CSV table of C-alpha atoms in Angstrom, one decimal:
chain,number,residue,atom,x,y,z
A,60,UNK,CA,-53.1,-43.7,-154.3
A,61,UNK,CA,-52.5,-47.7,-155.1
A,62,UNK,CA,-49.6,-48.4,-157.7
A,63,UNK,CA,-52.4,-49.9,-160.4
A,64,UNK,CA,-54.4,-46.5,-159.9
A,65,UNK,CA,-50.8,-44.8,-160.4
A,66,UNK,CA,-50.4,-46.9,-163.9
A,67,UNK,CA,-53.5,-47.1,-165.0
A,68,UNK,CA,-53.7,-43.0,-165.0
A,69,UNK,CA,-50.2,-43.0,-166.8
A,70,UNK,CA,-51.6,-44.9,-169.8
A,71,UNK,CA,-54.4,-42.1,-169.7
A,72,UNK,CA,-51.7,-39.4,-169.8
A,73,UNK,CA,-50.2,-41.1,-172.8
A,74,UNK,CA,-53.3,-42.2,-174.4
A,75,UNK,CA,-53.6,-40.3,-177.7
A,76,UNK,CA,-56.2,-42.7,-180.0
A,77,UNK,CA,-59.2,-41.9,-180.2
A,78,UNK,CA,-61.7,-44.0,-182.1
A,79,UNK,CA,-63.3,-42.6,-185.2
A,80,UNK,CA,-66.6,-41.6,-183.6
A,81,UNK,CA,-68.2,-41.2,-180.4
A,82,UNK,CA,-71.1,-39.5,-178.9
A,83,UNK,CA,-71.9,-37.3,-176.1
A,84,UNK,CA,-74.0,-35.6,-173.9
A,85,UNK,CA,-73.2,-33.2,-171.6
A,86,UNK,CA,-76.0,-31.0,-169.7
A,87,UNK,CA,-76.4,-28.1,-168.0
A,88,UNK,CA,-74.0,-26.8,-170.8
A,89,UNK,CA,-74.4,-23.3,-172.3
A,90,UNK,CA,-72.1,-21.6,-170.0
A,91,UNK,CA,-69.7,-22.3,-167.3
A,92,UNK,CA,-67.6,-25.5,-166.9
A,93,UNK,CA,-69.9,-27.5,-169.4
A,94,UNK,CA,-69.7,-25.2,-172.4
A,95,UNK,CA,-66.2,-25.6,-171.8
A,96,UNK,CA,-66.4,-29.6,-171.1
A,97,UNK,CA,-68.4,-29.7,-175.0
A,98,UNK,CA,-65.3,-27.4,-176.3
A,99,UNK,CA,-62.7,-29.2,-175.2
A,100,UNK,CA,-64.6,-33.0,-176.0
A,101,UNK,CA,-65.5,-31.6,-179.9
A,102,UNK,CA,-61.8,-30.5,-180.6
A,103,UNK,CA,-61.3,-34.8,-179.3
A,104,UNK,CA,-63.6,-35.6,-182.3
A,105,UNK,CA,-66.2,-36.3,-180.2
A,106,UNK,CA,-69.8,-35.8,-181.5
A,107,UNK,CA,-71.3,-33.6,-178.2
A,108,UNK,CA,-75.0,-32.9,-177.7
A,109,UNK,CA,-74.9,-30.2,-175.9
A,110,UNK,CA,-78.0,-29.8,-173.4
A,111,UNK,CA,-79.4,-26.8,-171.8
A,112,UNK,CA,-83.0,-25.9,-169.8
A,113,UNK,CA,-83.3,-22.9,-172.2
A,114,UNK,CA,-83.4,-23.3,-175.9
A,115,UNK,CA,-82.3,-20.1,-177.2
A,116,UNK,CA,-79.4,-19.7,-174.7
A,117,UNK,CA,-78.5,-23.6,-175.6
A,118,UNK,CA,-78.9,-22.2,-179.6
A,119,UNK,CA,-76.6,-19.2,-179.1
A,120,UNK,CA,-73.7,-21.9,-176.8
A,121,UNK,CA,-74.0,-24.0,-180.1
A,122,UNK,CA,-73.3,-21.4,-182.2
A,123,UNK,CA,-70.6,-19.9,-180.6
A,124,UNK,CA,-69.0,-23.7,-181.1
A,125,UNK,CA,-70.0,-23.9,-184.9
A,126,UNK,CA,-67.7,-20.4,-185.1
A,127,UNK,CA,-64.9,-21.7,-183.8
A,128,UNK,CA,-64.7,-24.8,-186.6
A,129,UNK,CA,-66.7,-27.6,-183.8
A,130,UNK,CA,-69.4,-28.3,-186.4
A,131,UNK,CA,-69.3,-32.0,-184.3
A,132,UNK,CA,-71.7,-30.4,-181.9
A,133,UNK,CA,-75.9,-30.1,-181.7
A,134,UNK,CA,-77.8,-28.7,-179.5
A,135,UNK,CA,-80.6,-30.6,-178.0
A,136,UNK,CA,-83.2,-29.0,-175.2
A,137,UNK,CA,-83.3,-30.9,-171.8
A,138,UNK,CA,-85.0,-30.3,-168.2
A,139,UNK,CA,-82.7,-33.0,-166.0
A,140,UNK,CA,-86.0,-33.0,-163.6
A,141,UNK,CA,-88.6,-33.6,-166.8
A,142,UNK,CA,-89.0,-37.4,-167.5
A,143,UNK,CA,-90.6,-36.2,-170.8
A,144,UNK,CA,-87.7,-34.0,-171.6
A,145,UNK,CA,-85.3,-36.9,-171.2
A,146,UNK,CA,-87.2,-39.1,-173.0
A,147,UNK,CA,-87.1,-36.6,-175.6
A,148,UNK,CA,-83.3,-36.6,-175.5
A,149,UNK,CA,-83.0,-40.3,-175.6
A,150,UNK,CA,-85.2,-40.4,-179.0
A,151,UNK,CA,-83.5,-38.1,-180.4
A,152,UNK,CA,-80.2,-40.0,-179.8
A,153,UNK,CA,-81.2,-43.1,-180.3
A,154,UNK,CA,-82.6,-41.8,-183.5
A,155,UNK,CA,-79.6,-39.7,-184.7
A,156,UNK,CA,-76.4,-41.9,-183.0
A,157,UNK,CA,-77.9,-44.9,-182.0
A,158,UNK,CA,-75.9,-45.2,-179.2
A,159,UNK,CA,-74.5,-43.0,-176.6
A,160,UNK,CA,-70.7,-43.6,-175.6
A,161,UNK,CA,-70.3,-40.4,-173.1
A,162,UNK,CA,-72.4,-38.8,-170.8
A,163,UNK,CA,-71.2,-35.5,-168.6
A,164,UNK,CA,-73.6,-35.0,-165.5
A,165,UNK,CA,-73.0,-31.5,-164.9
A,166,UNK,CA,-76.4,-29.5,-164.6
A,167,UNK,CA,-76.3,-28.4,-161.1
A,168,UNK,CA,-77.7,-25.6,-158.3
A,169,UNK,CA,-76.3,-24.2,-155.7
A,170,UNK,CA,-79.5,-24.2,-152.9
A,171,UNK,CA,-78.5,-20.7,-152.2
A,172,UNK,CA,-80.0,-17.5,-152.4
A,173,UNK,CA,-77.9,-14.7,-152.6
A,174,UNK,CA,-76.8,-11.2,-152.5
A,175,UNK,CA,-74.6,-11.0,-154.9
A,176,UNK,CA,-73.4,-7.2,-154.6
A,177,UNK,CA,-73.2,-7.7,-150.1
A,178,UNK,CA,-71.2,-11.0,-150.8
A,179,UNK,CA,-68.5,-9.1,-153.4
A,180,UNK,CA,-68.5,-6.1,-150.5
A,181,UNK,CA,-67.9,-8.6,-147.7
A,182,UNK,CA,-63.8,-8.9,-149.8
A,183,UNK,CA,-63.8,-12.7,-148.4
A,184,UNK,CA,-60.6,-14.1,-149.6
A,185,UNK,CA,-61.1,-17.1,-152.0
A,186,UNK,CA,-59.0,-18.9,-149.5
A,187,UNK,CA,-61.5,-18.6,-146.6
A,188,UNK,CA,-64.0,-20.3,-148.5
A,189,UNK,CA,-63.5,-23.6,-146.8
A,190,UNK,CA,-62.9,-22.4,-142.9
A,191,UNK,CA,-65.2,-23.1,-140.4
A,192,UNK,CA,-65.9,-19.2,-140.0
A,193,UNK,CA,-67.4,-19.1,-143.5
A,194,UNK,CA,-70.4,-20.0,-142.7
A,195,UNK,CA,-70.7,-17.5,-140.1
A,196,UNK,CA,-69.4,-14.7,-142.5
A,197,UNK,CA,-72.1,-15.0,-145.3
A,198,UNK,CA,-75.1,-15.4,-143.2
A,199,UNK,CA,-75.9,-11.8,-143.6
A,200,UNK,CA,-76.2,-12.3,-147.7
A,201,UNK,CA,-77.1,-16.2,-148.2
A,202,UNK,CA,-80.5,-17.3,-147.8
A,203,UNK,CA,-81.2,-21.1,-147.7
A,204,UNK,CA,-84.6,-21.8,-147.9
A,205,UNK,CA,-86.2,-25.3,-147.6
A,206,UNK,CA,-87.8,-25.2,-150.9
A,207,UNK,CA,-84.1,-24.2,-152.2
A,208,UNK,CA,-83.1,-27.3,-150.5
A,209,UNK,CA,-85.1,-29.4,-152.4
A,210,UNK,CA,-84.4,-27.7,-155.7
A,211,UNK,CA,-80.4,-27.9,-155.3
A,212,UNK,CA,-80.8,-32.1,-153.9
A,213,UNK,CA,-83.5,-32.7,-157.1
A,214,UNK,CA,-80.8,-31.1,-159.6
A,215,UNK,CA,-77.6,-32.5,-158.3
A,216,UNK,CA,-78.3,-35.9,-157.9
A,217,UNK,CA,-82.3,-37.1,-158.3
A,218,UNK,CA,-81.5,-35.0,-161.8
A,219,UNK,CA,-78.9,-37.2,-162.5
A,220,UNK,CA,-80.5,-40.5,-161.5
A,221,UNK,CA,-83.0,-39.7,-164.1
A,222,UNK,CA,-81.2,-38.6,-167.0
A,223,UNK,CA,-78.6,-41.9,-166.4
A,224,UNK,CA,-81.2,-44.1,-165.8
A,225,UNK,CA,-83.0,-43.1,-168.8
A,226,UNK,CA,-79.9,-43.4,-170.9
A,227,UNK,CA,-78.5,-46.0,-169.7
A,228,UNK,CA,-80.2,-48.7,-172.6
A,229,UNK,CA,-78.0,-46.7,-174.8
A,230,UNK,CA,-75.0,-46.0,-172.9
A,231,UNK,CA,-74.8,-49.9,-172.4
A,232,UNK,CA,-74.7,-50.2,-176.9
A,233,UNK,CA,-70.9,-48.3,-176.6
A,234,UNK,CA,-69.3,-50.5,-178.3
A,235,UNK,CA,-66.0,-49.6,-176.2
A,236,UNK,CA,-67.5,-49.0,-172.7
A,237,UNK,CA,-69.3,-45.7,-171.8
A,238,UNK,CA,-68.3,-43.0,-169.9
A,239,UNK,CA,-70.3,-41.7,-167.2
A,240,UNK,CA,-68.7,-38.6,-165.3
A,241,UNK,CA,-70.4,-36.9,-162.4
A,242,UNK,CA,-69.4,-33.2,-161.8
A,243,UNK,CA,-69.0,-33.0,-158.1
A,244,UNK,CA,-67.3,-30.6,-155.9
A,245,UNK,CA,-64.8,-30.6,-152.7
A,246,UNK,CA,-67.9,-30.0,-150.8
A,247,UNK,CA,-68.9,-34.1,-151.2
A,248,UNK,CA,-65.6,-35.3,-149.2
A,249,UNK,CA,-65.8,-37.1,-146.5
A,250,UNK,CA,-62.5,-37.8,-145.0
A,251,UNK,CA,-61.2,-35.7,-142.6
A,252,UNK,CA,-57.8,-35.4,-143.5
A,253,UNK,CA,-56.5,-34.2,-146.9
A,254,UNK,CA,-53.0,-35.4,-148.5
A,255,UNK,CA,-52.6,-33.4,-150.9
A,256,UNK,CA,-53.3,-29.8,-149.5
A,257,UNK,CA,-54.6,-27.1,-152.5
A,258,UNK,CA,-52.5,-23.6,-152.4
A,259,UNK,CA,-55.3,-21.8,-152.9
A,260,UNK,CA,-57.4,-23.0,-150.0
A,261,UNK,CA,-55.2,-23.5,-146.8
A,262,UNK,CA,-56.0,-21.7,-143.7
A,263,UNK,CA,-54.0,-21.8,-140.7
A,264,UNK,CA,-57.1,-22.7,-138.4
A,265,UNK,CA,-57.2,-25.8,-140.6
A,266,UNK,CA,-54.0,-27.2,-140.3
A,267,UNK,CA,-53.4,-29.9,-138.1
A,268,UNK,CA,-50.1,-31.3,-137.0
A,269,UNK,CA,-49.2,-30.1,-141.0
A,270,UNK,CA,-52.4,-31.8,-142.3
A,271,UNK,CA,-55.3,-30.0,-143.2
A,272,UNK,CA,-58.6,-30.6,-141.5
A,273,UNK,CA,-61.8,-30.8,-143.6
A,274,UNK,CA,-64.9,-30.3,-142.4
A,275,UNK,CA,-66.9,-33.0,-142.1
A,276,UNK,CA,-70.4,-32.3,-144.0
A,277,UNK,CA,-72.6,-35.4,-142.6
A,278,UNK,CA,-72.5,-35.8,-138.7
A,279,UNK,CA,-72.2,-38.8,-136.7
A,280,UNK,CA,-70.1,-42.0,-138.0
A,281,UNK,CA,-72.9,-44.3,-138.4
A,282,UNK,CA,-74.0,-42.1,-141.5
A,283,UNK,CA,-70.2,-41.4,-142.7
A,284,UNK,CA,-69.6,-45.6,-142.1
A,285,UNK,CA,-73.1,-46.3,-144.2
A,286,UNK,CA,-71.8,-44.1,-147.2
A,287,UNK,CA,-68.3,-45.5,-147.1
A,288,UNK,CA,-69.7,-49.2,-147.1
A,289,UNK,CA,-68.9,-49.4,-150.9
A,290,UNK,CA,-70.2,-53.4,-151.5
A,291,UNK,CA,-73.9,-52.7,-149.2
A,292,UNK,CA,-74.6,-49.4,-150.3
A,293,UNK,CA,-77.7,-48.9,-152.2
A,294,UNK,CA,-79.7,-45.9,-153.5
A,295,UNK,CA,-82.7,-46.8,-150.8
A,296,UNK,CA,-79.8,-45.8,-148.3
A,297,UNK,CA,-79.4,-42.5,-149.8
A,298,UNK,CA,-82.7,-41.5,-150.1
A,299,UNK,CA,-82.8,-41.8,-146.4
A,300,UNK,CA,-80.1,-40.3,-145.7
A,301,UNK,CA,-81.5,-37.2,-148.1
A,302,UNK,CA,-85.2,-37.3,-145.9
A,303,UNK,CA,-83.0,-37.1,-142.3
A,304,UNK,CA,-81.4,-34.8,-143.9
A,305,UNK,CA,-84.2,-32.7,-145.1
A,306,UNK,CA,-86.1,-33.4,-142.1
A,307,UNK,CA,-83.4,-31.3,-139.9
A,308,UNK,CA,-83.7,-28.9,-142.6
A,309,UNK,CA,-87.1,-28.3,-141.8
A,310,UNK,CA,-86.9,-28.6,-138.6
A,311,UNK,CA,-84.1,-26.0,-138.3
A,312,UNK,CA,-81.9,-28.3,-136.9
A,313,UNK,CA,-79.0,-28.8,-138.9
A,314,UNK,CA,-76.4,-27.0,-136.6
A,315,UNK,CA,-77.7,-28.7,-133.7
A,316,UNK,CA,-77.3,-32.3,-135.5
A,317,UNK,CA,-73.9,-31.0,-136.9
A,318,UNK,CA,-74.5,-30.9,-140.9
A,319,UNK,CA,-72.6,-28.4,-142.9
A,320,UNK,CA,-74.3,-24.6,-142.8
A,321,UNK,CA,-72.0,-24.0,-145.5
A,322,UNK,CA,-74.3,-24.5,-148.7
A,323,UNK,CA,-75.7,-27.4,-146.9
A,324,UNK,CA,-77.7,-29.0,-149.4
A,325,UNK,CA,-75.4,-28.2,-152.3
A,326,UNK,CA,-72.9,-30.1,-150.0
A,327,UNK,CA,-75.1,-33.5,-148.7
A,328,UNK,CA,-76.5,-33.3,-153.0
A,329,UNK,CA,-72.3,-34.0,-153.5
A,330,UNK,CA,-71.6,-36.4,-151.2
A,331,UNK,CA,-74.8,-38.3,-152.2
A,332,UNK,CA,-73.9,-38.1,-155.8
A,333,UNK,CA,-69.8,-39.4,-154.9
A,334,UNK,CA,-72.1,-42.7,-153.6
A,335,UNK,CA,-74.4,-43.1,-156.3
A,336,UNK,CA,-71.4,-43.1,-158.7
A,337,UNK,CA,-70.0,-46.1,-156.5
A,338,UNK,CA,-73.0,-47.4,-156.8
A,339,UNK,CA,-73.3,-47.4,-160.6
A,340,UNK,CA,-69.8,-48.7,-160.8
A,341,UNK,CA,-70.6,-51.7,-159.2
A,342,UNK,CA,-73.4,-52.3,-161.4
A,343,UNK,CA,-71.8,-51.5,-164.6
A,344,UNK,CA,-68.2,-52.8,-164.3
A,345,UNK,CA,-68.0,-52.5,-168.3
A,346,UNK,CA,-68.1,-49.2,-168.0
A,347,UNK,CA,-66.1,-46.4,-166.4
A,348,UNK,CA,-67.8,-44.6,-164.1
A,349,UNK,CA,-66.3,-41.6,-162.3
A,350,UNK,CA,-66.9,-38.5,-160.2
A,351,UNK,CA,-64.8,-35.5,-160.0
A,352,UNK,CA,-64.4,-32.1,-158.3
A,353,UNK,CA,-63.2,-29.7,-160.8
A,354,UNK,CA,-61.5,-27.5,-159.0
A,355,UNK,CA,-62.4,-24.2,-157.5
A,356,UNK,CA,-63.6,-22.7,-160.9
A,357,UNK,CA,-65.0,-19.3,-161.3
A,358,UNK,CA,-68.6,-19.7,-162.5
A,359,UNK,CA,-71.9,-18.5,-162.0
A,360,UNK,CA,-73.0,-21.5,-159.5
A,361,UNK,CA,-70.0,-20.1,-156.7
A,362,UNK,CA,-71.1,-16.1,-157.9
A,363,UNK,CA,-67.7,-15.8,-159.5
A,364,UNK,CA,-65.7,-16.5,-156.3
A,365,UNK,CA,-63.7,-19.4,-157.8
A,366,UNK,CA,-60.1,-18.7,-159.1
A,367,UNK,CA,-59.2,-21.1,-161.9
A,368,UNK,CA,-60.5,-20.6,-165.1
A,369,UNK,CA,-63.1,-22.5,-166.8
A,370,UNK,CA,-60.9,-24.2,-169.2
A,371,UNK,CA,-58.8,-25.5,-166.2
A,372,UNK,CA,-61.8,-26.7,-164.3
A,373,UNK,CA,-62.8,-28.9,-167.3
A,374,UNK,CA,-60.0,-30.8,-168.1
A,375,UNK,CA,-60.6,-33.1,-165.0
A,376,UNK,CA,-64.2,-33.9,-166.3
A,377,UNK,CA,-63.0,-34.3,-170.1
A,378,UNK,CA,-60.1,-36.9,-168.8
A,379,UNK,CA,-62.7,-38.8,-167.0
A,380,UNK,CA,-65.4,-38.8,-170.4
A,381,UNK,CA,-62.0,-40.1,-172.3
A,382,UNK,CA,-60.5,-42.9,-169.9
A,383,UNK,CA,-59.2,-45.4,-172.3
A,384,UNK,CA,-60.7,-49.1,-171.5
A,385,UNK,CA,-57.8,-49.2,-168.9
A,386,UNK,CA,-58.7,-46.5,-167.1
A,387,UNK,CA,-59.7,-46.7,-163.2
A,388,UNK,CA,-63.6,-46.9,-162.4
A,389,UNK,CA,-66.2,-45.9,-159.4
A,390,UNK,CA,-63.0,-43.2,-158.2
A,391,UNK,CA,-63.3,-39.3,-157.1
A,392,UNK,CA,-61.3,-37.2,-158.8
A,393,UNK,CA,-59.9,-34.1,-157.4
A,394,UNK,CA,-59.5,-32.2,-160.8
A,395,UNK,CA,-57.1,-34.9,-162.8
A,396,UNK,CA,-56.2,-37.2,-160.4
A,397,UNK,CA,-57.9,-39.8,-158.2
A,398,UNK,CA,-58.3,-38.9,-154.7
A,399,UNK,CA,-59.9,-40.1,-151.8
A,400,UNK,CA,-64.0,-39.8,-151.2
């Protein structure tokens, strides 16, 4: 990591002031990792809107806050794939806040069917989760379907276009700079080498010369050089990167044309998402704009195979929502530090 990425994320660590009021939106956030992003923002003093697809578990998340003193957060029902529902969201902020200062793109889908009792009786280790034999392992009790496929690539990044999009004429009023954070995942990286190896994930059939070895999730280098090409990369790229991709899906060709068979759309809907962020960072230098894997984090979306808690998975998320005006932009962050894509 450079020396100014170094000091910049210092300040952050030391950065206790908080203005007086800012707003937020967070979706996809009655349970899991964003009930627990909206917790952890609302005890900051931010005002949260929390978002959810259903309205009376989105009530009861609320509620649950209220009890627990966060009276700074409201419920408000969204679809992330509904142009009308967001539309609705945006009215309602620019009504109530005028202005939005934070937004939290967490919704997500996981492109899977599955089995959850066979997967539990399979035992797999929460450390083989990332070995090339995975994939192999779970095909008895996961199920990807193509219409799957296009669920799990609409939520996790065309879901996320359209809510920020939409938002964006308020997001742009912060008077301090907004905060756009993109929950992604380790799935999205691209590099092929790892620094900074995770305890909880090393296998011995990764390791390299000492180095762990990821697995690359989009084939060929022309592809992997198009997403890296920060200053020419446009979201016309990625939706054709998305239709190959979809098109081997189809096809039944993604082993043959060597893209992930490990959740492969929940992994190509990451790494897209990592370069739309890049994308919006170039266009909005006067915000902060950031993606970040939380960490392994047992939730519904990975069946409950993750093994750090939910309040630990959200703290890289909140730091990214409260980045003072110093703080680095159009970065990955692995949990609460920046990484490499």
């Amino acid at each position: 990591m450079a020396d100014s990425d170094s000091s910049r994320l210092a300040e952050i660590e030391n950065s206790g002031k908080h203005e007086a009021e800012r707003y937020g939106v967070v979706t996809g956030a009655n349970k899991g990792i964003g009930f627990e992003i909206v917790r952890q923002l609302a005890s900051n003093g931010v005002t949260v809107v929390l978002t959810a697809r259903n309205k009376v578990r989105g009530n009861e998340a609320t509620a649950k806050l209220h009890q627990l003193g966060l009276s700074n957060v409201v419920f408000h029902q969204l679809n992330v794939l509904d142009q009308a529902s967001v539309e609705s969201l945006a009215d309602f902020l620019s009504q109530k806040f005028g202005r939005l200062d934070i937004l939290v793109n967490n919704a997500g889908a996981s492109g899977a069917i599955v089995d959850e009792d066979e997967l539990k009786a399979l035992g797999i280790d929460s450390t083989a989760w990332l070995s090339g034999k995975v994939a192999k392992m779970v095909q008895s009790v996961m199920k990807y379907t193509y219409e799957e496929a296009e669920v799990c690539l609409n939520t996790n990044y065309c879901g996320v276009q359209i809510v920020t999009e939409t938002l964006l004429p308020l997001l742009q009023l912060s008077s301090s700079g907004a905060r756009i954070v993109n929950v992604s995942s380790l799935r999205s990286e691209l590099k092929k080498v790892r620094k900074r190896p995770m305890k909880w994930y090393i296998m011995p059939s990764q390791l390299h010369n000492g180095k762990l070895q990821i697995l690359s999730r989009v084939p060929g280098e022309s592809i992997r050089n198009e997403l890296g090409d920060i200053e020419n990369l446009t979201e016309e790229k990625l939706d054709g990167i998305l239709q190959i991709f979809l098109k081997d899906f189809k096809d039944n060709a993604l082993e043959a044309n060597g893209w992930s068979l490990m959740l492969p759309a929940y992994s190509m809907s990451k790494v897209v998402l990592n370069a739309y962020t890049r994308i919006l960072a170039r266009k909005y230098p006067n915000m902060c704009i950031n993606c970040v894997h939380p960490g392994y984090v047992n939730t519904d979306l990975n069946w409950h195979t993750g093994v750090i808690t939910t309040e630990e998975g959200a703290r890289g998320p909140v730091k990214c929502a409260l980045i003072p005006d110093v703080g680095p932009t159009g970065c990955y962050f692995d949990q609460t530090e920046v990484a490499e894509f």
